[in-house]
Amino acid sequence: MRHDVIRKSCSQDGSVLDTHAESVVNCLTWTTVANAGGCAGMCVDLTLFPLDTVKTRLQSPQGFYKAGGFRGIYAGVPSAAVGSFPNAAAFFVTYEYTKSLLGAGGPLAAVHAAPVAHMLAASLGEIVACLIRVPTEVIKQRTQASPSSTTYHTLLATLREEGVRGLYRGYGSTVLREIPFSLVQFPLWEYLKTLWSRRQGHTLYSWQAAVCGAFAGAVAAVVTTPLDVAKTRIMLAKAGSTTARGNIPLVLHGVWKSQGLSGLFAGSVPRTAFISVGGFIFLGAYEKVRGSLL
């Protein structure tokens, strides 16, 4: 089913709200949206975790093999398991709610303005989701790059050396990676779904939405790989180092100077594969689970 198939609003006690509220609230309760998004996030993160580990080690400043190579390919998976559900749930609740506010009778209700609404909704969704994603990402990537350590020991070491602030190292670079990514992925995904739906004369099945998600994800992944490299370097850098300060242009310049174009696009193949397959599972599962919970 598509995002915008049916519009109905429910109050917290389940009663139907007035017409004005219907333009703001989706027919799906926010619990349904959160559960669908959370389940989709867990499906992707746990299924494709090995590809993410390979990508992280390819981008590590110490090099692929020194970072662990193909050993301990599931290092850091507990962190991903804990964070993936609330992270994805926060994104989709924010995304759907913002899209409803802007699009259904809002300032961007016109058809030609839909991509702008999708961009703004996705950007806000990423900012909120990163509050959950970044701490789990920091611990996950540090464990992936040091497979001899455990997730628990990495967490304790980070808190001991840097405090809670260390868990949010790279928040800015992550947001600056995710927003451009979402600006490409979600408007493209929504556009492809609308185009396909019009051509076949009815709303898409979940597998068709998944195919659109795979293509949109692949395009966005390639475009934003240099930002992902910068984010990984910042998260893995030693506390107090120049890289750890989070200056993205400076980090990218350093990578370009030492490794050239190949360094800026290090890990692009597993990243694109991860996000393409992940987009198929993530957005397809979201549509399927959401439809099942209706």
Short mmCIF file of C-alpha atoms in Angstrom, two decimals:
data_model
loop_
_atom_site.label_atom_id
_atom_site.label_comp_id
_atom_site.label_asym_id
_atom_site.label_seq_id
_atom_site.Cartn_x
_atom_site.Cartn_y
_atom_site.Cartn_z
CA MET A 1 0.00 0.00 0.00
CA ARG A 2 1.10 3.56 -0.60
CA HIS A 3 1.74 6.15 2.10
CA ASP A 4 -1.21 8.32 1.08
CA VAL A 5 -3.87 5.72 0.23
CA ILE A 6 -6.47 6.44 2.92
CA ARG A 7 -6.75 9.44 5.21
CA LYS A 8 -8.55 8.95 8.52
CA SER A 9 -7.81 10.31 11.96
CA CYS A 10 -8.16 8.71 15.33
CA SER A 11 -7.88 10.31 18.72
CA GLN A 12 -6.08 8.60 21.59
CA ASP A 13 -9.33 6.90 22.67
CA GLY A 14 -10.00 5.72 19.11
CA SER A 15 -12.84 8.14 18.27
CA VAL A 16 -12.89 9.87 14.90
CA LEU A 17 -11.64 13.46 14.99
CA ASP A 18 -13.07 16.41 13.12
CA THR A 19 -12.35 17.32 9.50
CA HIS A 20 -9.61 19.79 10.38
CA ALA A 21 -7.71 17.16 12.38
CA GLU A 22 -8.04 14.70 9.50
CA SER A 23 -5.81 16.94 7.41
CA VAL A 24 -3.11 16.70 10.06
CA VAL A 25 -3.24 13.12 11.26
CA ASN A 26 -2.75 10.04 9.09
CA CYS A 27 -5.34 7.26 9.11
CA LEU A 28 -2.73 5.08 10.72
CA THR A 29 -2.27 5.61 14.42
CA TRP A 30 1.23 6.74 15.30
CA THR A 31 1.69 3.46 17.17
CA THR A 32 1.15 1.61 13.90
CA VAL A 33 3.61 3.87 12.08
CA ALA A 34 6.19 3.43 14.86
CA ASN A 35 5.82 -0.37 14.91
CA ALA A 36 6.01 -0.63 11.12
CA GLY A 37 9.09 1.59 10.96
CA GLY A 38 10.78 -0.14 13.88
CA CYS A 39 10.23 -3.63 12.47
CA ALA A 40 11.51 -2.51 9.07
CA GLY A 41 14.63 -1.00 10.66
CA MET A 42 15.44 -4.18 12.58
CA CYS A 43 14.95 -6.31 9.45
CA VAL A 44 17.54 -4.27 7.56
CA ASP A 45 20.12 -3.69 10.29
CA LEU A 46 20.31 -7.30 11.45
CA THR A 47 20.02 -8.95 8.04
CA LEU A 48 22.67 -6.82 6.32
CA PHE A 49 24.99 -6.23 9.28
CA PRO A 50 28.01 -8.05 7.72
CA LEU A 51 27.97 -5.67 4.73
CA ASP A 52 27.94 -2.71 7.10
CA THR A 53 30.97 -4.12 8.95
CA VAL A 54 32.90 -4.51 5.69
CA LYS A 55 32.03 -0.92 4.71
CA THR A 56 33.17 0.45 8.08
CA ARG A 57 36.50 -1.39 7.91
CA LEU A 58 37.13 -0.23 4.33
CA GLN A 59 36.65 3.37 5.51
CA SER A 60 38.74 2.95 8.67
CA PRO A 61 41.96 5.04 8.69
CA GLN A 62 43.94 1.96 9.80
CA GLY A 63 42.92 0.03 6.70
CA PHE A 64 40.63 -2.92 6.05
CA TYR A 65 42.76 -5.80 7.31
CA LYS A 66 44.14 -4.02 10.38
CA ALA A 67 40.57 -3.11 11.31
CA GLY A 68 39.70 -6.82 11.31
CA GLY A 69 39.25 -7.78 7.68
CA PHE A 70 36.58 -10.47 7.47
CA ARG A 71 37.08 -11.59 11.07
CA GLY A 72 34.38 -10.96 13.65
CA ILE A 73 31.94 -9.81 11.01
CA TYR A 74 29.16 -9.46 13.59
CA ALA A 75 31.22 -7.34 16.01
CA GLY A 76 29.01 -4.54 17.28
CA VAL A 77 25.69 -6.19 16.42
CA PRO A 78 24.23 -5.77 19.96
CA SER A 79 24.45 -1.99 19.57
CA ALA A 80 22.64 -2.15 16.23
CA ALA A 81 19.99 -4.47 17.67
CA VAL A 82 19.26 -2.12 20.58
CA GLY A 83 19.11 1.05 18.51
CA SER A 84 17.51 0.03 15.21
CA PHE A 85 13.85 -0.22 16.34
CA PRO A 86 13.54 3.12 18.19
CA ASN A 87 15.70 4.86 15.57
CA ALA A 88 13.54 3.78 12.62
CA ALA A 89 10.32 4.30 14.58
CA ALA A 90 11.32 7.88 15.45
CA PHE A 91 12.14 8.60 11.82
CA PHE A 92 8.87 7.36 10.35
CA VAL A 93 6.62 8.94 12.99
CA THR A 94 8.32 12.30 12.38
CA TYR A 95 8.32 11.81 8.60
CA GLU A 96 4.64 10.86 8.32
CA TYR A 97 3.44 13.49 10.78
CA THR A 98 5.42 16.30 9.13
CA LYS A 99 4.29 15.17 5.68
CA SER A 100 0.67 15.25 6.85
CA LEU A 101 1.05 18.72 8.36
CA LEU A 102 2.66 20.15 5.23
CA GLY A 103 0.77 18.25 2.56
CA ALA A 104 -2.83 17.62 3.65
CA GLY A 105 -4.34 21.08 3.43
CA GLY A 106 -1.08 22.62 4.62
CA PRO A 107 1.25 25.13 2.96
CA LEU A 108 2.59 22.50 0.54
CA ALA A 109 -0.69 20.83 -0.40
CA ALA A 110 -0.30 21.44 -4.16
CA VAL A 111 0.76 18.43 -6.20
CA HIS A 112 3.82 20.18 -7.63
CA ALA A 113 4.97 21.01 -4.08
CA ALA A 114 4.88 17.37 -2.90
CA PRO A 115 8.65 16.78 -3.39
CA VAL A 116 9.39 19.78 -1.17
CA ALA A 117 7.11 18.40 1.55
CA HIS A 118 8.84 15.02 1.29
CA MET A 119 12.28 16.64 1.53
CA LEU A 120 11.40 18.70 4.58
CA ALA A 121 9.67 15.77 6.29
CA ALA A 122 12.61 13.43 5.63
CA SER A 123 15.14 16.01 6.82
CA LEU A 124 13.30 16.61 10.09
CA GLY A 125 12.88 12.86 10.50
CA GLU A 126 16.64 12.35 10.20
CA ILE A 127 17.44 15.08 12.74
CA VAL A 128 15.15 13.43 15.31
CA ALA A 129 16.25 9.87 14.51
CA CYS A 130 19.94 10.78 14.80
CA LEU A 131 19.43 11.54 18.49
CA ILE A 132 19.00 7.78 18.89
CA ARG A 133 21.10 6.58 15.95
CA VAL A 134 24.38 8.35 16.68
CA PRO A 135 25.17 6.81 20.10
CA THR A 136 24.46 3.31 18.79
CA GLU A 137 26.43 4.05 15.62
CA VAL A 138 29.47 5.28 17.57
CA ILE A 139 29.61 2.12 19.69
CA LYS A 140 28.83 -0.14 16.73
CA GLN A 141 31.52 1.29 14.45
CA ARG A 142 34.20 1.34 17.14
CA THR A 143 33.48 -2.30 17.90
CA GLN A 144 33.49 -3.17 14.20
CA ALA A 145 36.92 -1.55 13.80
CA SER A 146 38.24 -3.33 16.92
CA PRO A 147 36.72 -6.83 16.76
CA SER A 148 38.80 -8.02 19.73
CA SER A 149 36.67 -5.75 21.94
CA THR A 150 33.01 -6.28 22.87
CA THR A 151 30.13 -3.84 22.57
CA TYR A 152 29.93 -3.56 26.37
CA HIS A 153 33.65 -2.85 26.79
CA THR A 154 33.56 -0.30 23.95
CA LEU A 155 30.63 1.48 25.63
CA LEU A 156 32.43 1.58 28.99
CA ALA A 157 35.66 2.82 27.41
CA THR A 158 33.83 5.58 25.55
CA LEU A 159 32.00 6.76 28.67
CA ARG A 160 35.18 6.61 30.75
CA GLU A 161 37.33 8.56 28.28
CA GLU A 162 34.83 11.02 26.81
CA GLY A 163 31.66 10.84 28.90
CA VAL A 164 28.17 11.00 27.41
CA ARG A 165 29.42 13.62 24.97
CA GLY A 166 31.57 10.92 23.36
CA LEU A 167 28.44 8.99 22.41
CA TYR A 168 27.42 11.93 20.26
CA ARG A 169 30.78 12.33 18.52
CA GLY A 170 29.93 12.75 14.86
CA TYR A 171 26.32 13.85 15.39
CA GLY A 172 26.80 16.86 13.11
CA SER A 173 28.53 14.85 10.38
CA THR A 174 25.86 12.13 10.60
CA VAL A 175 23.04 14.67 10.20
CA LEU A 176 24.91 16.33 7.33
CA ARG A 177 25.20 12.91 5.68
CA GLU A 178 21.62 11.82 6.33
CA ILE A 179 19.87 14.99 5.22
CA PRO A 180 21.37 15.03 1.68
CA PHE A 181 20.75 11.28 1.54
CA SER A 182 17.08 11.73 2.44
CA LEU A 183 16.73 14.71 0.11
CA VAL A 184 17.56 12.31 -2.72
CA GLN A 185 16.03 9.04 -1.49
CA PHE A 186 12.56 9.93 -0.23
CA PRO A 187 11.36 12.35 -2.93
CA LEU A 188 12.68 9.88 -5.53
CA TRP A 189 10.96 6.97 -3.77
CA GLU A 190 7.64 8.83 -3.55
CA TYR A 191 7.93 9.94 -7.19
CA LEU A 192 8.65 6.41 -8.45
CA LYS A 193 5.73 5.02 -6.47
CA THR A 194 3.37 7.67 -7.86
CA LEU A 195 4.59 7.12 -11.42
CA TRP A 196 4.28 3.33 -11.23
CA SER A 197 0.87 3.56 -9.54
CA ARG A 198 -0.49 5.83 -12.28
CA ARG A 199 0.77 3.57 -15.04
CA GLN A 200 -0.83 0.43 -13.64
CA GLY A 201 -4.00 2.16 -12.50
CA HIS A 202 -3.99 1.14 -8.83
CA THR A 203 -1.93 1.52 -5.68
CA LEU A 204 1.31 -0.41 -5.42
CA TYR A 205 1.84 -3.72 -3.69
CA SER A 206 4.47 -3.75 -0.96
CA TRP A 207 7.02 -5.50 -3.20
CA GLN A 208 6.63 -2.75 -5.81
CA ALA A 209 7.23 -0.07 -3.19
CA ALA A 210 10.29 -2.10 -2.16
CA VAL A 211 11.69 -2.04 -5.72
CA CYS A 212 11.25 1.74 -5.81
CA GLY A 213 13.02 1.95 -2.45
CA ALA A 214 15.96 -0.12 -3.69
CA PHE A 215 16.54 2.12 -6.71
CA ALA A 216 16.14 5.36 -4.75
CA GLY A 217 18.48 4.08 -2.03
CA ALA A 218 21.19 3.07 -4.50
CA VAL A 219 21.22 6.51 -6.14
CA ALA A 220 21.34 8.30 -2.78
CA ALA A 221 24.08 5.98 -1.47
CA VAL A 222 26.50 6.70 -4.31
CA VAL A 223 26.01 10.46 -4.10
CA THR A 224 26.59 10.68 -0.34
CA THR A 225 29.49 8.21 0.11
CA PRO A 226 32.14 10.93 0.74
CA LEU A 227 30.02 12.27 3.61
CA ASP A 228 29.78 8.75 4.99
CA VAL A 229 33.57 8.40 4.84
CA ALA A 230 33.93 11.66 6.81
CA LYS A 231 31.40 10.50 9.39
CA THR A 232 33.21 7.18 9.88
CA ARG A 233 36.63 8.85 10.24
CA ILE A 234 35.26 11.29 12.83
CA MET A 235 33.63 8.56 14.90
CA LEU A 236 36.73 6.34 14.85
CA ALA A 237 39.27 9.11 15.53
CA LYS A 238 41.12 9.23 18.84
CA ALA A 239 39.69 11.62 21.41
CA GLY A 240 41.33 15.03 21.19
CA SER A 241 42.67 14.56 17.67
CA THR A 242 42.06 17.05 14.86
CA THR A 243 39.71 14.62 13.10
CA ALA A 244 37.68 14.09 16.27
CA ARG A 245 36.70 17.77 16.25
CA GLY A 246 34.28 17.01 13.44
CA ASN A 247 35.39 19.49 10.78
CA ILE A 248 33.95 17.73 7.72
CA PRO A 249 35.67 19.80 4.98
CA LEU A 250 39.01 19.34 6.76
CA VAL A 251 38.48 15.57 7.08
CA LEU A 252 37.49 15.24 3.42
CA HIS A 253 40.51 17.32 2.36
CA GLY A 254 42.77 15.04 4.37
CA VAL A 255 41.28 11.93 2.77
CA TRP A 256 41.60 13.46 -0.70
CA LYS A 257 45.21 14.45 -0.05
CA SER A 258 46.25 11.02 1.23
CA GLN A 259 44.08 8.67 -0.82
CA GLY A 260 42.57 10.68 -3.64
CA LEU A 261 39.16 9.97 -5.17
CA SER A 262 39.28 6.30 -4.20
CA GLY A 263 39.57 7.33 -0.55
CA LEU A 264 36.53 9.59 -0.76
CA PHE A 265 34.50 6.72 -2.20
CA ALA A 266 36.00 3.99 -0.02
CA GLY A 267 33.37 1.40 0.81
CA SER A 268 31.02 2.68 -1.89
CA VAL A 269 30.35 -0.80 -3.30
CA PRO A 270 29.28 -2.47 -0.02
CA ARG A 271 27.53 0.75 1.04
CA THR A 272 25.51 0.93 -2.19
CA ALA A 273 24.75 -2.80 -1.99
CA PHE A 274 23.76 -2.45 1.66
CA ILE A 275 21.48 0.52 1.08
CA SER A 276 20.00 -0.80 -2.16
CA VAL A 277 19.06 -4.15 -0.63
CA GLY A 278 18.32 -2.33 2.62
CA GLY A 279 16.00 0.08 0.82
CA PHE A 280 14.14 -2.89 -0.67
CA ILE A 281 13.73 -4.53 2.75
CA PHE A 282 13.29 -1.34 4.79
CA LEU A 283 10.69 0.46 2.71
CA GLY A 284 9.03 -2.75 1.51
CA ALA A 285 8.77 -4.11 5.05
CA TYR A 286 7.47 -0.76 6.26
CA GLU A 287 4.65 -0.79 3.70
CA LYS A 288 3.88 -4.47 4.37
CA VAL A 289 3.89 -4.27 8.18
CA ARG A 290 1.93 -1.02 8.16
CA GLY A 291 -0.66 -2.59 5.85
CA SER A 292 -0.89 -5.66 8.08
CA LEU A 293 -1.51 -3.53 11.17
CA LEU A 294 -4.35 -1.55 9.59
#
